[in-house]
C-alpha atoms as a printed R data frame, in Angstrom:
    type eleno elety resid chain resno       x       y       z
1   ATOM     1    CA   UNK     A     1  19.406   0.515  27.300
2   ATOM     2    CA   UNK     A     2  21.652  -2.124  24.945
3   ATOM     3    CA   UNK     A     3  21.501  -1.959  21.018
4   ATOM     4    CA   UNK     A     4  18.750  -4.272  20.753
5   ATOM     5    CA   UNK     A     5  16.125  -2.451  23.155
6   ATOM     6    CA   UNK     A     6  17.181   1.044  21.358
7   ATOM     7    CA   UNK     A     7  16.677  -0.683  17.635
8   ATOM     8    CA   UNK     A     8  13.779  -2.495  18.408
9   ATOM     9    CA   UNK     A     9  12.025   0.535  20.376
10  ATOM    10    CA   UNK     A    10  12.590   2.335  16.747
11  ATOM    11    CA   UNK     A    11  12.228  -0.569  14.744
12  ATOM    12    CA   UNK     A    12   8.297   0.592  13.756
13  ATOM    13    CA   UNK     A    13   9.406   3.953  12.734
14  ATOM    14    CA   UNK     A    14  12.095   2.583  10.324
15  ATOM    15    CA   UNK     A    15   9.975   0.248   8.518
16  ATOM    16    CA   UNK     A    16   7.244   2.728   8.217
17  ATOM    17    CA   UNK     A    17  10.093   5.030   6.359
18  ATOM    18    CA   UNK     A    18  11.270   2.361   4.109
19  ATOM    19    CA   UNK     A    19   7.553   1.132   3.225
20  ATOM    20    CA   UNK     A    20   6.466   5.005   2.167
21  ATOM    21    CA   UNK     A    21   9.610   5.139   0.266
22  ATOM    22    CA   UNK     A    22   9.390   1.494  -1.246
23  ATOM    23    CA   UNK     A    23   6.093   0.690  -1.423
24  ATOM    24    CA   UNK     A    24   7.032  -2.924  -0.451
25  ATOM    25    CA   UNK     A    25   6.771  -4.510   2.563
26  ATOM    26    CA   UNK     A    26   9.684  -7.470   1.707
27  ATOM    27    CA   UNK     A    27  11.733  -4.928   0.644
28  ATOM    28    CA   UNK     A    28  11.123  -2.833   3.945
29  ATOM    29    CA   UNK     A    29  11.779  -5.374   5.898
30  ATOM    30    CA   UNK     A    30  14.776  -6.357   4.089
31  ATOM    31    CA   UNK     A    31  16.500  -2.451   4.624
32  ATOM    32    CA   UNK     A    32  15.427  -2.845   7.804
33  ATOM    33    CA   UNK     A    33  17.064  -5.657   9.199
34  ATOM    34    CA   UNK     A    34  20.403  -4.741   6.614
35  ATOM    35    CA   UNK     A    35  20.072  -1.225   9.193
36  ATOM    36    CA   UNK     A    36  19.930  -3.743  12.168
37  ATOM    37    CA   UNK     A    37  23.845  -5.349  10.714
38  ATOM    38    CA   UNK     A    38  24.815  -2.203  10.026
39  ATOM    39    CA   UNK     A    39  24.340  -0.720  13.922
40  ATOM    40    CA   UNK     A    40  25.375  -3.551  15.364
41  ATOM    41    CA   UNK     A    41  28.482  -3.872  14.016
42  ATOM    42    CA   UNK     A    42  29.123  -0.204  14.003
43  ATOM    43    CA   UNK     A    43  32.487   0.272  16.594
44  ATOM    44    CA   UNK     A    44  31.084   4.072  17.949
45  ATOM    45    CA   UNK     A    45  28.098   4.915  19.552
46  ATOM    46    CA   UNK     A    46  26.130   7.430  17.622
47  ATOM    47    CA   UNK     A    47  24.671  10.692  19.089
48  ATOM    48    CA   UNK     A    48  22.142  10.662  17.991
49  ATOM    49    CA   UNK     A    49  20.705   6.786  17.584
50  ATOM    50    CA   UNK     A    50  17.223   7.668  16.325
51  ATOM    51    CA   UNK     A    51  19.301   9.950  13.361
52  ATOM    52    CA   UNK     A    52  21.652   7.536  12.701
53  ATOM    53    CA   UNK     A    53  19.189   4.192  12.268
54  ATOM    54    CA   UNK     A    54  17.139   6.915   9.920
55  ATOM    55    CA   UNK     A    55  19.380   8.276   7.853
56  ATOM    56    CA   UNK     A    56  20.877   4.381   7.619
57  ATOM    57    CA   UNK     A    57  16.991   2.728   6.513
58  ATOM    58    CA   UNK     A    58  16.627   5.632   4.080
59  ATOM    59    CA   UNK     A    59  19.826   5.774   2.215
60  ATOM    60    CA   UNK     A    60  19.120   1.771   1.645
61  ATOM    61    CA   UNK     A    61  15.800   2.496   0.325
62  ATOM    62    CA   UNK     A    62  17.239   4.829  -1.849
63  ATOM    63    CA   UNK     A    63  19.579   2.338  -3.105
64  ATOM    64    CA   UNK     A    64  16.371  -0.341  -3.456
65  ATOM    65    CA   UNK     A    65  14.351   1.727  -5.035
66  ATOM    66    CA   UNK     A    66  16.685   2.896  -7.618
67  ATOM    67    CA   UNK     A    67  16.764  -0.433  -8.965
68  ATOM    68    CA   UNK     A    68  12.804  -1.820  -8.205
69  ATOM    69    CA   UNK     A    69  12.188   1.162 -10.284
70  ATOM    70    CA   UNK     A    70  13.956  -0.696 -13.444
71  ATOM    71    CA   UNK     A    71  11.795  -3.756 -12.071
72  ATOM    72    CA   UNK     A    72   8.245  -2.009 -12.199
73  ATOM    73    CA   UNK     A    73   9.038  -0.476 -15.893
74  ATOM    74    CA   UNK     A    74   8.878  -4.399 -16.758
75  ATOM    75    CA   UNK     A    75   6.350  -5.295 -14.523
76  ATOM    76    CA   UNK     A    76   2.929  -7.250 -16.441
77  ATOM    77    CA   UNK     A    77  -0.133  -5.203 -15.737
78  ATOM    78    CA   UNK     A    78  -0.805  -2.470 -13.467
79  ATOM    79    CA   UNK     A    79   1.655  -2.145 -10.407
80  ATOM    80    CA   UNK     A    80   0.205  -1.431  -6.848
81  ATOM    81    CA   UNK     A    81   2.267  -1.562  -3.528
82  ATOM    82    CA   UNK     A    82   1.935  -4.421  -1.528
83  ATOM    83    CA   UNK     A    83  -1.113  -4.436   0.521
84  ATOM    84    CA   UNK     A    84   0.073  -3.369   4.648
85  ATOM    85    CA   UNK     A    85  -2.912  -3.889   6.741
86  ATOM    86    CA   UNK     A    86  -1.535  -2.185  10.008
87  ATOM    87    CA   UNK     A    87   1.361   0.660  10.328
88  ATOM    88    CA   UNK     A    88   3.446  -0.253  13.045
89  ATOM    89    CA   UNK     A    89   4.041   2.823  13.852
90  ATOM    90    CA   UNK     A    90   2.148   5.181  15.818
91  ATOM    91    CA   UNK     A    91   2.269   9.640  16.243
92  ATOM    92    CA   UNK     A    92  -1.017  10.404  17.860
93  ATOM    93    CA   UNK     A    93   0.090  14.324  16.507
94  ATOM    94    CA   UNK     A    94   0.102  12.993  13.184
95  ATOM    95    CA   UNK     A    95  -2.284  10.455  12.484
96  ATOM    96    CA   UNK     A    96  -4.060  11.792   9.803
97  ATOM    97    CA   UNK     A    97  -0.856  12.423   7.745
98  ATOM    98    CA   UNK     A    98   0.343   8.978   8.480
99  ATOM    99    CA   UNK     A    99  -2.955   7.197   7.585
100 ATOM   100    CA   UNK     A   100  -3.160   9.359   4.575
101 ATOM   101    CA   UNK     A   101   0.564   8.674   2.846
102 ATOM   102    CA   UNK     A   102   0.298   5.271   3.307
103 ATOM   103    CA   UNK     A   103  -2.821   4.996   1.418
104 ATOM   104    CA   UNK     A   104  -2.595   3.201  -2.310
105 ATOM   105    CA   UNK     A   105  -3.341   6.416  -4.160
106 ATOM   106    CA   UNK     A   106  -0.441   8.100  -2.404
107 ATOM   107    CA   UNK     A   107   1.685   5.575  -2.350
108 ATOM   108    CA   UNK     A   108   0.724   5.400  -6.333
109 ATOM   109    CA   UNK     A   109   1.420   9.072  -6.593
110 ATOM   110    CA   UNK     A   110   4.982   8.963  -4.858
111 ATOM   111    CA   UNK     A   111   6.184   7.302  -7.552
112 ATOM   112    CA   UNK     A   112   6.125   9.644  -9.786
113 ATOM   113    CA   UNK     A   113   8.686  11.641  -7.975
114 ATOM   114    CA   UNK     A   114  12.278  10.795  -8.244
115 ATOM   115    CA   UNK     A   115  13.926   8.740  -5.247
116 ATOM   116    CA   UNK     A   116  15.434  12.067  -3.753
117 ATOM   117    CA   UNK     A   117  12.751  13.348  -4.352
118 ATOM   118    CA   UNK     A   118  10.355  10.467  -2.209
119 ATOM   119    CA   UNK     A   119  12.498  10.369   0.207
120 ATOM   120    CA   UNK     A   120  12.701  13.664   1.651
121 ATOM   121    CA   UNK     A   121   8.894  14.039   0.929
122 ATOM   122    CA   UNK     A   122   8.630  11.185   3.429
123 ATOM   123    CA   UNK     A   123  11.258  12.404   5.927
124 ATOM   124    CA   UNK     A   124  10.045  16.248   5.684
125 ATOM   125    CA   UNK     A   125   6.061  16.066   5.101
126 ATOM   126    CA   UNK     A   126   4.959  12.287   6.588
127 ATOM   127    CA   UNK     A   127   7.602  12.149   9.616
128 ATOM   128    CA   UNK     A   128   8.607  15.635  10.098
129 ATOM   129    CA   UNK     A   129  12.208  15.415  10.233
130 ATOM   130    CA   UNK     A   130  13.811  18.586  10.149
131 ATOM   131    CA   UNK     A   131  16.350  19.674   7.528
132 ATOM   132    CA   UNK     A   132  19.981  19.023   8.689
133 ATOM   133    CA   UNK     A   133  18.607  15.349   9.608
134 ATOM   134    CA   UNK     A   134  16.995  15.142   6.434
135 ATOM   135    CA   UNK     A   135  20.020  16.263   4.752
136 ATOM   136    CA   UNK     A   136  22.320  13.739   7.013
137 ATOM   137    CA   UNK     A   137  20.362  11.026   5.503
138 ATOM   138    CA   UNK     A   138  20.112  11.832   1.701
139 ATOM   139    CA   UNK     A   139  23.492  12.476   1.694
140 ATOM   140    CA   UNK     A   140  22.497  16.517   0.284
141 ATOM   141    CA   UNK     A   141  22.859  19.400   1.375
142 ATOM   142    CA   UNK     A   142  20.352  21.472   3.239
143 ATOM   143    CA   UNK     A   143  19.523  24.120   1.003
144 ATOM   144    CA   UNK     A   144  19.345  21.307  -1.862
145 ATOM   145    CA   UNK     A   145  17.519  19.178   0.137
146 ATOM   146    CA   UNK     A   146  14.424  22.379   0.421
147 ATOM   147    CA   UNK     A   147  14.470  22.185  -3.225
148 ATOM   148    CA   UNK     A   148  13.893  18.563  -3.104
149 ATOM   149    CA   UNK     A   149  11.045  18.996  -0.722
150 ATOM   150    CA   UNK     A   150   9.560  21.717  -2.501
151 ATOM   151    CA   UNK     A   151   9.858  20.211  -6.003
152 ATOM   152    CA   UNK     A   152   8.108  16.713  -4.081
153 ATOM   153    CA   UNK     A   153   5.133  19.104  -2.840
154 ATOM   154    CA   UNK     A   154   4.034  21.005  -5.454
155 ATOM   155    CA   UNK     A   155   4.223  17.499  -7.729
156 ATOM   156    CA   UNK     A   156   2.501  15.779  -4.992
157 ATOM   157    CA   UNK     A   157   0.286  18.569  -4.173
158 ATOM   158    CA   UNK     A   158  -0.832  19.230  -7.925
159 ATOM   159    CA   UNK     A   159  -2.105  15.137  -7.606
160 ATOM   160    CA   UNK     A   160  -2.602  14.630  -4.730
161 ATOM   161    CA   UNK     A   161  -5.114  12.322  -3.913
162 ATOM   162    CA   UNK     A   162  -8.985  13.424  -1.973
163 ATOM   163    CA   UNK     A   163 -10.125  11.160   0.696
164 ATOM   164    CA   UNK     A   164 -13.483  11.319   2.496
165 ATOM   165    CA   UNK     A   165 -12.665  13.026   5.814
166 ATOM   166    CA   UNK     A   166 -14.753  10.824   8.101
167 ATOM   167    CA   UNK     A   167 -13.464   7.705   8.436
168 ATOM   168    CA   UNK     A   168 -16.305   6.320  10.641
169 ATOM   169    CA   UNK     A   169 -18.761   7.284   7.456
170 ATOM   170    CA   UNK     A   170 -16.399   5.411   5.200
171 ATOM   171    CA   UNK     A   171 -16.587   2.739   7.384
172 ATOM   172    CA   UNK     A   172 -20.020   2.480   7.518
173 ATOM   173    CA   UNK     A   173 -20.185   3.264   3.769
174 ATOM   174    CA   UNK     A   174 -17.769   0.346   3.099
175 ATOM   175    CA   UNK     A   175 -19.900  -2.052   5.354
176 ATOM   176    CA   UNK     A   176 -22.559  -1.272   3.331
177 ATOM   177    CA   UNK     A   177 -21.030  -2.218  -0.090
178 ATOM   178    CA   UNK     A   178 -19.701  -5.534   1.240
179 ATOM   179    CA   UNK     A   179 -23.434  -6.512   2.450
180 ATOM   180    CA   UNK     A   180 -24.304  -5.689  -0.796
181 ATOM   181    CA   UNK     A   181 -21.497  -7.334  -2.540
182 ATOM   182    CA   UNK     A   182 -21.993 -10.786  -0.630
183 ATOM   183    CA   UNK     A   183 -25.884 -10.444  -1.414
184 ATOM   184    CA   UNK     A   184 -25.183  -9.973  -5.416
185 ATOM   185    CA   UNK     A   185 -27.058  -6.856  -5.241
186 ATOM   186    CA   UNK     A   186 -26.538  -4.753  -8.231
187 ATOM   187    CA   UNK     A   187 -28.380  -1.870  -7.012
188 ATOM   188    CA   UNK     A   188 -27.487  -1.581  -3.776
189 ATOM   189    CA   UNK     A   189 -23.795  -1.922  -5.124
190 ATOM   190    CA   UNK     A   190 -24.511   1.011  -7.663
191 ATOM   191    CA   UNK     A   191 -25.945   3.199  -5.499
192 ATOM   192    CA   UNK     A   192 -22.427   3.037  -3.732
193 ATOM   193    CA   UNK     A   193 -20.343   4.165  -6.269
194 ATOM   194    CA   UNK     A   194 -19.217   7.038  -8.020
195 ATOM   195    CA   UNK     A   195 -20.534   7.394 -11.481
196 ATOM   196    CA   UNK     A   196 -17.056   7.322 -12.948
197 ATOM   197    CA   UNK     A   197 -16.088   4.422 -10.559
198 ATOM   198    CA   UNK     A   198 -12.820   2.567 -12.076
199 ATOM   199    CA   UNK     A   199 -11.638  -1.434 -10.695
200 ATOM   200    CA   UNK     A   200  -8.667  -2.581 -11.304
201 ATOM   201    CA   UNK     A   201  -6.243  -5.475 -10.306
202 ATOM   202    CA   UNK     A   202  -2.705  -6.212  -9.911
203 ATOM   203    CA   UNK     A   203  -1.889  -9.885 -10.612
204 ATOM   204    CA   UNK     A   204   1.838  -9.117 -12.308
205 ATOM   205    CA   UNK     A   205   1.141 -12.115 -14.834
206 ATOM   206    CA   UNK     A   206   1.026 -14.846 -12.142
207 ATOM   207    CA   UNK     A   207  -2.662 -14.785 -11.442
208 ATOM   208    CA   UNK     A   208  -6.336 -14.163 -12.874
209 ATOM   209    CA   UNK     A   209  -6.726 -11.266 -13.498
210 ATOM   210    CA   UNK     A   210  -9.121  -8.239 -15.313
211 ATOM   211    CA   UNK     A   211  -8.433  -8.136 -18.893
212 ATOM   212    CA   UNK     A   212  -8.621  -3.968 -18.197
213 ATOM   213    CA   UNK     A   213  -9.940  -1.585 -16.252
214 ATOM   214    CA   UNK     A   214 -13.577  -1.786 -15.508
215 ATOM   215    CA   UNK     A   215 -15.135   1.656 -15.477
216 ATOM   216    CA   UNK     A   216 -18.502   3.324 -14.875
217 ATOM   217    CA   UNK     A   217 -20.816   2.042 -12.078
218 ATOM   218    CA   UNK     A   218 -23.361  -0.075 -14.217
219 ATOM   219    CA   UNK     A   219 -20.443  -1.984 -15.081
220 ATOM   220    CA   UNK     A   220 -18.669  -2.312 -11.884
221 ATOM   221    CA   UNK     A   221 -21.670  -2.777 -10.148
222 ATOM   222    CA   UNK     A   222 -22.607  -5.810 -12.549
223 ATOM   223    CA   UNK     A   223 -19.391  -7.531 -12.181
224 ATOM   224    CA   UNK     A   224 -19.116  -7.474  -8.538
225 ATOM   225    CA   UNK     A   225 -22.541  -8.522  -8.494
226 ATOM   226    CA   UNK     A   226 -22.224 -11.730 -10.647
227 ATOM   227    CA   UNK     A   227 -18.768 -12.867  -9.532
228 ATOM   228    CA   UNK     A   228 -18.579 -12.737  -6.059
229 ATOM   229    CA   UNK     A   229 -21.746 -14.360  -4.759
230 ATOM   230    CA   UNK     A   230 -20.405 -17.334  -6.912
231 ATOM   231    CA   UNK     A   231 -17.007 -16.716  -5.273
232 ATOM   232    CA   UNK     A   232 -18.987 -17.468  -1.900
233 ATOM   233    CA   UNK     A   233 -20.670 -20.189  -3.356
234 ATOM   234    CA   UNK     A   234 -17.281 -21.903  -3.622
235 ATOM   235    CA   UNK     A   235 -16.650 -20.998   0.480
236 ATOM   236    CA   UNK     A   236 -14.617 -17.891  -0.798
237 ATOM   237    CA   UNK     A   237 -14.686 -15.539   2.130
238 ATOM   238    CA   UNK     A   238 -14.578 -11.966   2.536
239 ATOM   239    CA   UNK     A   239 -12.777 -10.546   5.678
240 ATOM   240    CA   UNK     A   240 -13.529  -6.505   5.583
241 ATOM   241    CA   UNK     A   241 -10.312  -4.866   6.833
242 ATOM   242    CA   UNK     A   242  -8.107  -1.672   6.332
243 ATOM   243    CA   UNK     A   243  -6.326  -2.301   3.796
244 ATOM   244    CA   UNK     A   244  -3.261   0.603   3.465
245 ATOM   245    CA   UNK     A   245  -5.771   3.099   6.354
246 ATOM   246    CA   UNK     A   246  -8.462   3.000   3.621
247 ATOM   247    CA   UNK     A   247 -11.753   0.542   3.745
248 ATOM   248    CA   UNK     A   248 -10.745  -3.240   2.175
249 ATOM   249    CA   UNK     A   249 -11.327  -6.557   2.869
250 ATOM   250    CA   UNK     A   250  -9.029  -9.753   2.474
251 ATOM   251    CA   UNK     A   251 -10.549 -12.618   0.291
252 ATOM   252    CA   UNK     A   252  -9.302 -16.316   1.369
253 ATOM   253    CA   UNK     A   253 -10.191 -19.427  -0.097
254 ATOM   254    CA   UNK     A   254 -11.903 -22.398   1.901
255 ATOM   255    CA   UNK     A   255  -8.910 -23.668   3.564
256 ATOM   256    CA   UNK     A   256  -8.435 -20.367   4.586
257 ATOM   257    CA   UNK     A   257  -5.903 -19.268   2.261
258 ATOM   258    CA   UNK     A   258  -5.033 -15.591   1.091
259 ATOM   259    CA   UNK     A   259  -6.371 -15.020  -2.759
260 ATOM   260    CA   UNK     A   260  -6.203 -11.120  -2.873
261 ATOM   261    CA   UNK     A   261  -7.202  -7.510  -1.083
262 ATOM   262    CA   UNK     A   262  -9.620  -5.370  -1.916
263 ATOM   263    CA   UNK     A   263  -9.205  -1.487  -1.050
264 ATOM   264    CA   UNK     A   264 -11.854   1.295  -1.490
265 ATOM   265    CA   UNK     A   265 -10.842   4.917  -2.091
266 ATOM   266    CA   UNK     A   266 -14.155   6.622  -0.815
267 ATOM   267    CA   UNK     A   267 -15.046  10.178  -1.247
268 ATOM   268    CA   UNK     A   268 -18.077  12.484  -1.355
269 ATOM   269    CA   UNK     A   269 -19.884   9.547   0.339
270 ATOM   270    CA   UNK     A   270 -19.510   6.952  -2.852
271 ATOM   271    CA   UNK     A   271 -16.500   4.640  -3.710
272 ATOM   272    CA   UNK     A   272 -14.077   6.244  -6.788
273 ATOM   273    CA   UNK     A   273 -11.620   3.103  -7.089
274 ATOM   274    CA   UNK     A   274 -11.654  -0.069  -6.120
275 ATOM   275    CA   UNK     A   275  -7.940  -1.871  -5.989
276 ATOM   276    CA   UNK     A   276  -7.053  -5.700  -6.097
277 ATOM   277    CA   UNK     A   277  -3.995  -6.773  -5.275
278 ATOM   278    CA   UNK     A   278  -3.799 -10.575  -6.284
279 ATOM   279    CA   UNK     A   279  -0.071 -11.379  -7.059
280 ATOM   280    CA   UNK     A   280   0.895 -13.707  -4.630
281 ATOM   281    CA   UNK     A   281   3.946 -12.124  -4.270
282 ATOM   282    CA   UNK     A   282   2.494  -9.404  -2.785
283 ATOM   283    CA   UNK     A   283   0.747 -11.773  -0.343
284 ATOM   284    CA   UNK     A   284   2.894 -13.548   1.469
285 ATOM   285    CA   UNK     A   285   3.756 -11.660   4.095
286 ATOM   286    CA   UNK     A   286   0.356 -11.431   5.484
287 ATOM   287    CA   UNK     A   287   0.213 -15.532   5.385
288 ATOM   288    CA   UNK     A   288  -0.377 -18.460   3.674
289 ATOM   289    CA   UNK     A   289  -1.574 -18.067  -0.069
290 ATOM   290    CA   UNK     A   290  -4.230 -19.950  -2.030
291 ATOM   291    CA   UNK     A   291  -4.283 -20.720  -6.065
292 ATOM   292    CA   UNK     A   292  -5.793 -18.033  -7.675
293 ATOM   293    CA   UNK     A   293  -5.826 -19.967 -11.175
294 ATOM   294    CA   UNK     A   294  -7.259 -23.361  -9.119
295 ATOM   295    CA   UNK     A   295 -10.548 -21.052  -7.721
296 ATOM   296    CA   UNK     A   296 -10.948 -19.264 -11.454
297 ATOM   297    CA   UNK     A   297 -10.748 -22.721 -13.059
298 ATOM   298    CA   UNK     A   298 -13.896 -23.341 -10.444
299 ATOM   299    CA   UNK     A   299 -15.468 -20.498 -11.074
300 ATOM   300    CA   UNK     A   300 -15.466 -21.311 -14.617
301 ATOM   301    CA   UNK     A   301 -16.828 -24.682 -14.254
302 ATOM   302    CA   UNK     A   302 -19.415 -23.790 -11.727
303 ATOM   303    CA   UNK     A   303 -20.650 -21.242 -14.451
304 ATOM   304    CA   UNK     A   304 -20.767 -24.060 -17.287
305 ATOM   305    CA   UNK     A   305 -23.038 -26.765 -14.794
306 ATOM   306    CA   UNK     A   306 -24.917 -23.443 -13.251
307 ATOM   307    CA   UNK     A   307 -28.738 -23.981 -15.410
């Protein structure tokens, strides 16, 4: 097998590292393909290739992330990763644990822990790597690198985010709220949601967006239900899909353009948060993106002619 079959037949597992330890999907992509230069033009042939490409993707990361981190203290608004609508890669052993850690809240929750820290969370609990590999790549050494993972659990642990253990009742749940939602039906929408239900967007300054949190299910419910059958009525559409393994939907605009994501944390059969990602930087890499600001300033007329 030449470089290029062994990279690309791990090229999914690599991204999936740098995305649970970056929360970006640019920047993944970016640490992978700087792993890619790196192996190629690397005169000896590792043992261990699968070690080597990981401990390469994840000491970038590390790097990135030390310095995105200075980025997101500065960032306008509330900061979510950017939306990834399918994990490229695949463990049939460990599908629930993959689904779950690449899920907004957790993603949300990792960083709170320090880049060591993420990292061998990721390595350890999401890919099960095993110590001296884990300690290869951090650039630690074993016995500090247990410390690391235990200091990661308990924090993560202690927060760790509750999902709704069925997914094909969240998926019938989530069906369910965006009938509802395209109908304008406030109380089929509030019978979906958890009394304490929070929305909130991400726009990072460069699109509409909330002016705060909206919280408590008459008031979500109300919202939804006045702004997006409008939204429809200017040939907004709502595509339901996973959106980070939890229930979404993408929104484009009539030409078909990407104007933000929409994921639902679900649990004890009603929806607890509802997340929009709608700066377009966080768009582009799953297509062409639309003007946010152009479809509000519609909205906003259409309300003024509306009788």
């Amino acid at each position: 097998m030449s470089r290029t079959e062994e990279f690309q037949e791990l090229r999914p597992l690599l991204f999936s590292i740098a995305y649970r330890i970056l929360g970006s999907v640019g920047e993944a992509e970016d640490a992978v393909q700087e792993t890619w230069l790196r192996f190629s033009a690397s005169p000896a042939e590792p043992r261990s290739v699968r070690a080597f490409l990981s401990a390469t993707v994840t000491r970038l990361s590390i790097d990135v992330l030390r310095s995105a981190r200075v980025r997101r203290e500065e960032y306008v608004g509330p900061w979510f990763p950017e939306p990834l609508l399918a994990d490229p890669y695949e463990d049939p052993a460990r599908s629930a644990e993959l689904a779950d850690s690449v899920s907004t809240a957790a993603l949300l929750l990792l960083e709170r822990l320090s880049p060591l820290e993420r990292a061998v969370f990721v390595l350890r609990e999401v890919f099960d790597f095993g110590f001296p590999e884990i300690a290869s790549a951090v650039g630690r050494s074993e016995p500090a690198c247990r410390q690391l993972a235990v200091r990661a659990r308990r924090h993560m642990t202690e927060g760790r985010p509750r999902f709704e253990a069925d997914r094909t009742a969240r998926a019938e749940l989530a069906a369910r709220f965006f009938g509802a939602l395209r109908e304008g039906d406030v109380g089929g929408l509030r019978e979906l949601l958890a009394a304490d239900v929070s929305m909130v967007g991400d726009s990072g300054g460069k699109a509409p967006r909330l002016a705060r949190a909206v919280l408590g299910a008459g008031n979500v419910s109300r919202l939804l239900a006045t702004v997006f059958p409008r939204l429809a009525g200017l040939d907004v559409t709502c595509e339901p899909h996973d959106v980070n393994g939890e229930p979404g939907a993408v929104f484009r605009d009539r030409d078909g353009r990407l104007l933000h994501t929409m994921a639902l944390d679900v649990l004890d059969g009603r929806i607890q948060t509802i997340r929009l990602v709608v700066n377009p930087d966080k768009l582009g890499h799953l297509g062409p993106v639309g003007d946010a600001w152009a479809v509000h300033r519609e909205l906003r007329q259409s309300r003024r002619t509306t009788p």
